[in-house]
Each structure stands twice: as C-alpha cells, then as structure tokens.
C-alpha atoms as one frame of an Amber mdcrd trajectory, in Angstrom:
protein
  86.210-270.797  -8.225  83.819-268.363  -9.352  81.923-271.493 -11.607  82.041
-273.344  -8.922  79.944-270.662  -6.818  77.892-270.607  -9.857  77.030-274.022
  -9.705  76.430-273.859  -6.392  74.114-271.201  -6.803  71.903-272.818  -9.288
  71.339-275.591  -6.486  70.234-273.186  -4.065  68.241-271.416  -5.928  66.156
-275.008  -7.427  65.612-275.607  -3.961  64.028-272.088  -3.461  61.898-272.364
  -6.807  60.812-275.945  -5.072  59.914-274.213  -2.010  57.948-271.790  -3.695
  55.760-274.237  -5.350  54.732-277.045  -3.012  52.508-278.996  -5.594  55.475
-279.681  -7.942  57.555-280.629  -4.528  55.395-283.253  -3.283  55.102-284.997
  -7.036  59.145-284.836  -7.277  59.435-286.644  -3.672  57.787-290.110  -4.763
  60.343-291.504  -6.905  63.101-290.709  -4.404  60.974-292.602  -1.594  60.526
-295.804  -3.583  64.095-295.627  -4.780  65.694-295.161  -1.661  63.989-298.249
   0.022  65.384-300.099  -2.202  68.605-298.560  -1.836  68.576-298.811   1.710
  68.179-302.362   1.469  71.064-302.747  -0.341  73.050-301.038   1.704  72.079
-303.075   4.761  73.230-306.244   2.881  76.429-305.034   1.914  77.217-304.057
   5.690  76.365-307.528   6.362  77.732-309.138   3.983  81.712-307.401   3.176
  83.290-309.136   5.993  82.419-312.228   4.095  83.058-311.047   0.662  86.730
-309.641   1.522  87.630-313.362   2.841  86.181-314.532  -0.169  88.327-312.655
  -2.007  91.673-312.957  -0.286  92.483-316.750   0.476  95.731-315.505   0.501
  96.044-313.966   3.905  94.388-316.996   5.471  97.479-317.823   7.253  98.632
-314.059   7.931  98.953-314.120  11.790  97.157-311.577  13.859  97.028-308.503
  14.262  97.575-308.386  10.394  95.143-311.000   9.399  91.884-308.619  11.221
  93.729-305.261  10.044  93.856-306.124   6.342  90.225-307.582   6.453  89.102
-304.812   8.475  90.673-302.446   6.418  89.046-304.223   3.056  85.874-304.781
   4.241  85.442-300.644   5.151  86.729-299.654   1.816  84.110-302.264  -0.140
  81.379-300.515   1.930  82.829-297.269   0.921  82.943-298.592  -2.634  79.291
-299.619  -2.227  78.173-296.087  -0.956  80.083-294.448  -3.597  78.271-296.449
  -6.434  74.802-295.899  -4.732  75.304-291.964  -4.527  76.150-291.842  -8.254
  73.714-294.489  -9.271  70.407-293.252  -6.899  70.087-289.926  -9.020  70.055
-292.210 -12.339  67.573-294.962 -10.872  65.001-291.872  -9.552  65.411-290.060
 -12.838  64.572-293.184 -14.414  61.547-294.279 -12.123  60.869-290.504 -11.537
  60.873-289.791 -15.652  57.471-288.590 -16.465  57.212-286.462 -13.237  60.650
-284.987 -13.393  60.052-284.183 -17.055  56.746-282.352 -15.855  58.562-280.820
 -13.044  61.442-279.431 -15.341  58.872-278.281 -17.922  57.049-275.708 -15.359
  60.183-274.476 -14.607  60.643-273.465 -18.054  56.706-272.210 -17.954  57.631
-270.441 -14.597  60.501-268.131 -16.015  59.040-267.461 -19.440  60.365-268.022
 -23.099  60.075-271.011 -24.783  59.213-274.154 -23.088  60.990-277.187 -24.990
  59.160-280.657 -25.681  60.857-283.827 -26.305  57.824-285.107 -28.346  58.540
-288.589 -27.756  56.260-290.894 -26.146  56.923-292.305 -22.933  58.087-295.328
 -23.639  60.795-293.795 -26.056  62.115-291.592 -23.048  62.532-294.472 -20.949
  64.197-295.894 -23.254  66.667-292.839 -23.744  66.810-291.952 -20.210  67.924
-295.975 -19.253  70.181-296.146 -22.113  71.958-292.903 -21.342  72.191-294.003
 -17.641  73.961-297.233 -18.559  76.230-295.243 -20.210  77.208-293.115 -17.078
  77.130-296.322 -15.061  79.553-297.990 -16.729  82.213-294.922 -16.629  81.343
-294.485 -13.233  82.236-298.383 -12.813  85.529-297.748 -14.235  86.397-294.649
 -12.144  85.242-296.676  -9.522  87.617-299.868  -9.630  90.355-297.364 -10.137
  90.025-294.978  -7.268  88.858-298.749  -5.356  92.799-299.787  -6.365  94.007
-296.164  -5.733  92.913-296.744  -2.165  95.653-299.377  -1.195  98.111-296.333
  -1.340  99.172-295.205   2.249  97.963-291.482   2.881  96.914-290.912  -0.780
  94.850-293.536  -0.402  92.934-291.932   2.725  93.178-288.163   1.583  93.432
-287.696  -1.936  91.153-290.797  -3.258  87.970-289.516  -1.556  88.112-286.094
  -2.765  88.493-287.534  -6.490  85.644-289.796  -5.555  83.194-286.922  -4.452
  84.297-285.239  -7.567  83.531-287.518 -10.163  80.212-288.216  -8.350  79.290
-284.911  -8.160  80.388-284.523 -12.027  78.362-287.229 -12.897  75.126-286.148
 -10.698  75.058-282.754 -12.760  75.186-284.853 -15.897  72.096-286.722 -14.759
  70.256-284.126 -13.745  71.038-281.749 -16.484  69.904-284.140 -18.612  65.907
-284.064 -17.768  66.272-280.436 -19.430  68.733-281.190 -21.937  66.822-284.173
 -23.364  64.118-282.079 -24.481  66.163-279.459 -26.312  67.555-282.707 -28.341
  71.074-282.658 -26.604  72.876-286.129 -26.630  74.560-287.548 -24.331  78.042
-287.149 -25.838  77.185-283.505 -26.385  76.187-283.241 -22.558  79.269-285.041
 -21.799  81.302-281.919 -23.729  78.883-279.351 -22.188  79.749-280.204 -18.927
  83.268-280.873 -19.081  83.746-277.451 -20.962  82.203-275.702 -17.585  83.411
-278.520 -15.664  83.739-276.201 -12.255  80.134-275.257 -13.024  79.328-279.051
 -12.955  81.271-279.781  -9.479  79.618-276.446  -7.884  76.492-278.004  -8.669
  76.963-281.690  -7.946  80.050-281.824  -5.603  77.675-280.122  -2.486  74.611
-282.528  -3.681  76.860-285.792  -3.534  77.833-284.562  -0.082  74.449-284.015
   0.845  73.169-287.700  -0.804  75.284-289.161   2.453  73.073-288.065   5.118
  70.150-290.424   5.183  66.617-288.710   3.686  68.061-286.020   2.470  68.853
-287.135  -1.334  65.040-287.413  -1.443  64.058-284.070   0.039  67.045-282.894
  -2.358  65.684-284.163  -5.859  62.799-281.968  -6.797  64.910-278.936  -5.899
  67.720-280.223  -7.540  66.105-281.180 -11.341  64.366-277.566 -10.702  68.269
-276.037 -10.141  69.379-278.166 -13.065  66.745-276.878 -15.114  67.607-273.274
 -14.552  71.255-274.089 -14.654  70.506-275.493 -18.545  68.126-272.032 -19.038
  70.933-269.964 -18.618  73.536-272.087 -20.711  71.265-271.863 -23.507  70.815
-268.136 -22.775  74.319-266.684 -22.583  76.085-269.685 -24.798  80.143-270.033
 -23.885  80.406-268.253 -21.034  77.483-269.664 -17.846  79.174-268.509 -15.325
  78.269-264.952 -16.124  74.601-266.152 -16.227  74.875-267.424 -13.024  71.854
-267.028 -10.672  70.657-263.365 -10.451  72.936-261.976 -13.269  71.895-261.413
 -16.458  74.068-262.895 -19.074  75.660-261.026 -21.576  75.248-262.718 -25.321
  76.978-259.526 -27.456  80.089-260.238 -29.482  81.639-259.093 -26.859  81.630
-261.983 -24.005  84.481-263.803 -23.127  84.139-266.615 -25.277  80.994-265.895
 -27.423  79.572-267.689 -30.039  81.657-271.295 -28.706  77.681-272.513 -27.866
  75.456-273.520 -30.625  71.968-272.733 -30.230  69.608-275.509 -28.483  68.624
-278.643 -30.945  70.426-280.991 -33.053  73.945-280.424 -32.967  74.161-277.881
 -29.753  77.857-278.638 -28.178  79.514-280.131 -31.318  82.153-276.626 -31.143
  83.007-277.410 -27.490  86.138-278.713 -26.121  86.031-282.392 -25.619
C-alpha cells in the first residue's frame, strides 16, 4: 500500500505544480474541452440507443414472458452503457494525449525545466510523434478491448458480477491511464512502449495509486478536463523520480529524496533513461 500512496501522491502533487503555474493550466485544458464534446456525444447516443442494441442482440428472449423478458433487457442494456463508459474513461486520456500532443509535450517539458536537471527532447518532428503517440494508443486500445469483453462476460456472474467485476474494471483503467500519461515523459527519454508496459507493471501499485483515483475522478462530468494538465504534470514528476532513484520509486515518492547507493532495496534493476531503459525489469 505504501506505492499505492506513492502514486497517489504524485497526482496530487501535478495538480499543485498546475496550480502554481496558471499559463501552462489554461494551454493543457483545450484538448480535454474539444475531446470531451465529442465524447459526450457519444455517450448520449449510446444511452439512446442500448435498449435497441441489446434486442438486437438477443432474438432469443423474444418470447421470454414478463417480468423476465424487461429484467434481462434491462439488465443488458445497463451493463452495455457501463461497457460504453468504461471504454470512454480509458480511451478519453489516449484521444486528448493525442489531440493534446504538442501542448502536453510542452507542458511536460517545463516541468522538467521547473525542477532542474536535464530536460529530455524527443527530437522528432511533429508529425513523427503523432504518429508514435496514435500508434502506441492503438496498442493500449486494443488490450483494453480485450479486458473489456472479458470483464463485459464476467458480468453475467451473480454477485461477482456486481462486486468484484467493477473493481477489476477501475483497475485496469486506472493501470492503463498511468501508462498513457507516463508516456508524454517517457517518449522523450526514448522509452517504448513494451518497456513502459514492464515499467509499470514492475511498480504496478505505483501505477493504480496514480490512475485508480484519476479513473474515479474521469466519472464525474468536467472533471477529467480540469484533471489533465495536473495529471501529465504528476506523471511527469512521477517519471523524474523513476529515472532518479531506478528500482525502487516508491522511496522517491513525493517529498522524499530517493536513495540511488548500492544499498537500496533493489538497486541497479533500472537502466538509465534512453534506448534500452526497462529491458532488466520483470515482465
């Protein structure tokens, strides 16, 4: 649990850095605004339209009589809006990072410029981190996909089903929401995304401090836009102090100073930044 604090940590403490410098705020809102019109849209349709798509997709119970016939459909119908809300919590961080790219990237850079050292560049011309950024999103989307259609069929399961299955589903979006985010800083110290991927999953209660409370926070309407800028700033400072005290983050956690001697639980597991960094992890 103490990772998980951690994590948590680094989220309030991007949204304090945010607060502290309004300019940088106000660019990181835009992309969230445009994306979650669109989103909202969406979202509106679906409501509309799930009572027709779940007797589209059970012909079957046609002839069920009632009160089975409405409970079932009922039943269906909530859990494909539940589906829908799930996708578009994991999905909105990807599609703002992605509309969001060159501000984000600017965002996360004065970060770096704002607590000293070096300040990494990608080097890559825009077009080339679209390209990575929408590639690497795909990539999450489609695991996310498959999580999805199993916790959807995990869901028929009385009291699991109702208990267990959200909890996993907050999980793996908030798992996936600190891979997103972590990547705006990760991407310019040349970390792919199956080295992320290991990152994370080595500090994986690190991850879920960070993104479990922000996937929470992306249901209450507005608030995943307010969120963002704060939230690339926390994930920027979360990636600072990976790179600063290598196997062992959670001793770097906000406020601490990490130790890096021979000495640390687990030292030296964490190659330095650049080509390569996360190879010696646990996958």
């Amino acid at each position: 649990m103490r990772d998980f604090g951690a994590g948590f940590g680094y989220l309030l403490k991007g949204q304090r850095w945010v607060g502290r410098h309004g300019r940088q705020l106000g660019i990181g809102l835009l992309p969230g605004l445009i994306t979650l019109v669109l989103y909202a849209g969406a979202l509106v349709g679906l409501a509309y339209g799930a009572d027709d798509l779940a007797g589209w997709a059970t012909p079957f119970a046609d002839d069920w009589s009632s009160p089975w016939l409405g409970a079932f459909r009922g039943f269906l119908t909530a859990l494909l809006f539940v589906l829908g809300l799930f996708l578009a919590v994991v999905t909105f961080t990807a599609v703002t990072l992605l509309i969001g790219q060159p501000f984000y990237e600017s965002l996360s850079e004065a970060v770096d410029r704002s607590e000293g050292g070096a300040v990494p560049e990608s080097g890559l011309p825009l077009w080339r981190e679209l390209w990575v950024s929408a590639r690497d999103s795909v990539r999450v989307l489609l695991r996310v996909a498959l999580y999805g259609v199993l916790l959807f069929a995990l869901g028929f399961l009385p009291v699991v089903g109702q208990t267990v299955v959200p909890v996993l589903g907050f999980c793996v979006s908030g798992f996936f929401l600190a891979e997103e985010l972590t990547a705006v800083a990760l991407q310019r110290r040349d970390v792919e995304f199956k080295e992320r991927l290991a990152l994370l999953r080595s500090r994986r209660m690190l991850a879920l401090g960070f993104g479990v409370p922000l996937a929470l926070a992306f249901l209450v309407p507005f608030v995943a836009v307010f969120l963002m800028p704060g939230a690339v700033a926390g994930a920027t400072l979360l990636v600072r102090d990976l790179d600063r005290a290598g196997a062992d983050p959670a001793d770097a956690g906000p406020g601490k100073t990490p130790d890096t001697g021979s000495g640390a639980p687990g030292a030296g597991t964490t190659p330095a930044p650049g080509p390569g960094w996360g190879e010696d992890l646990p996958r």
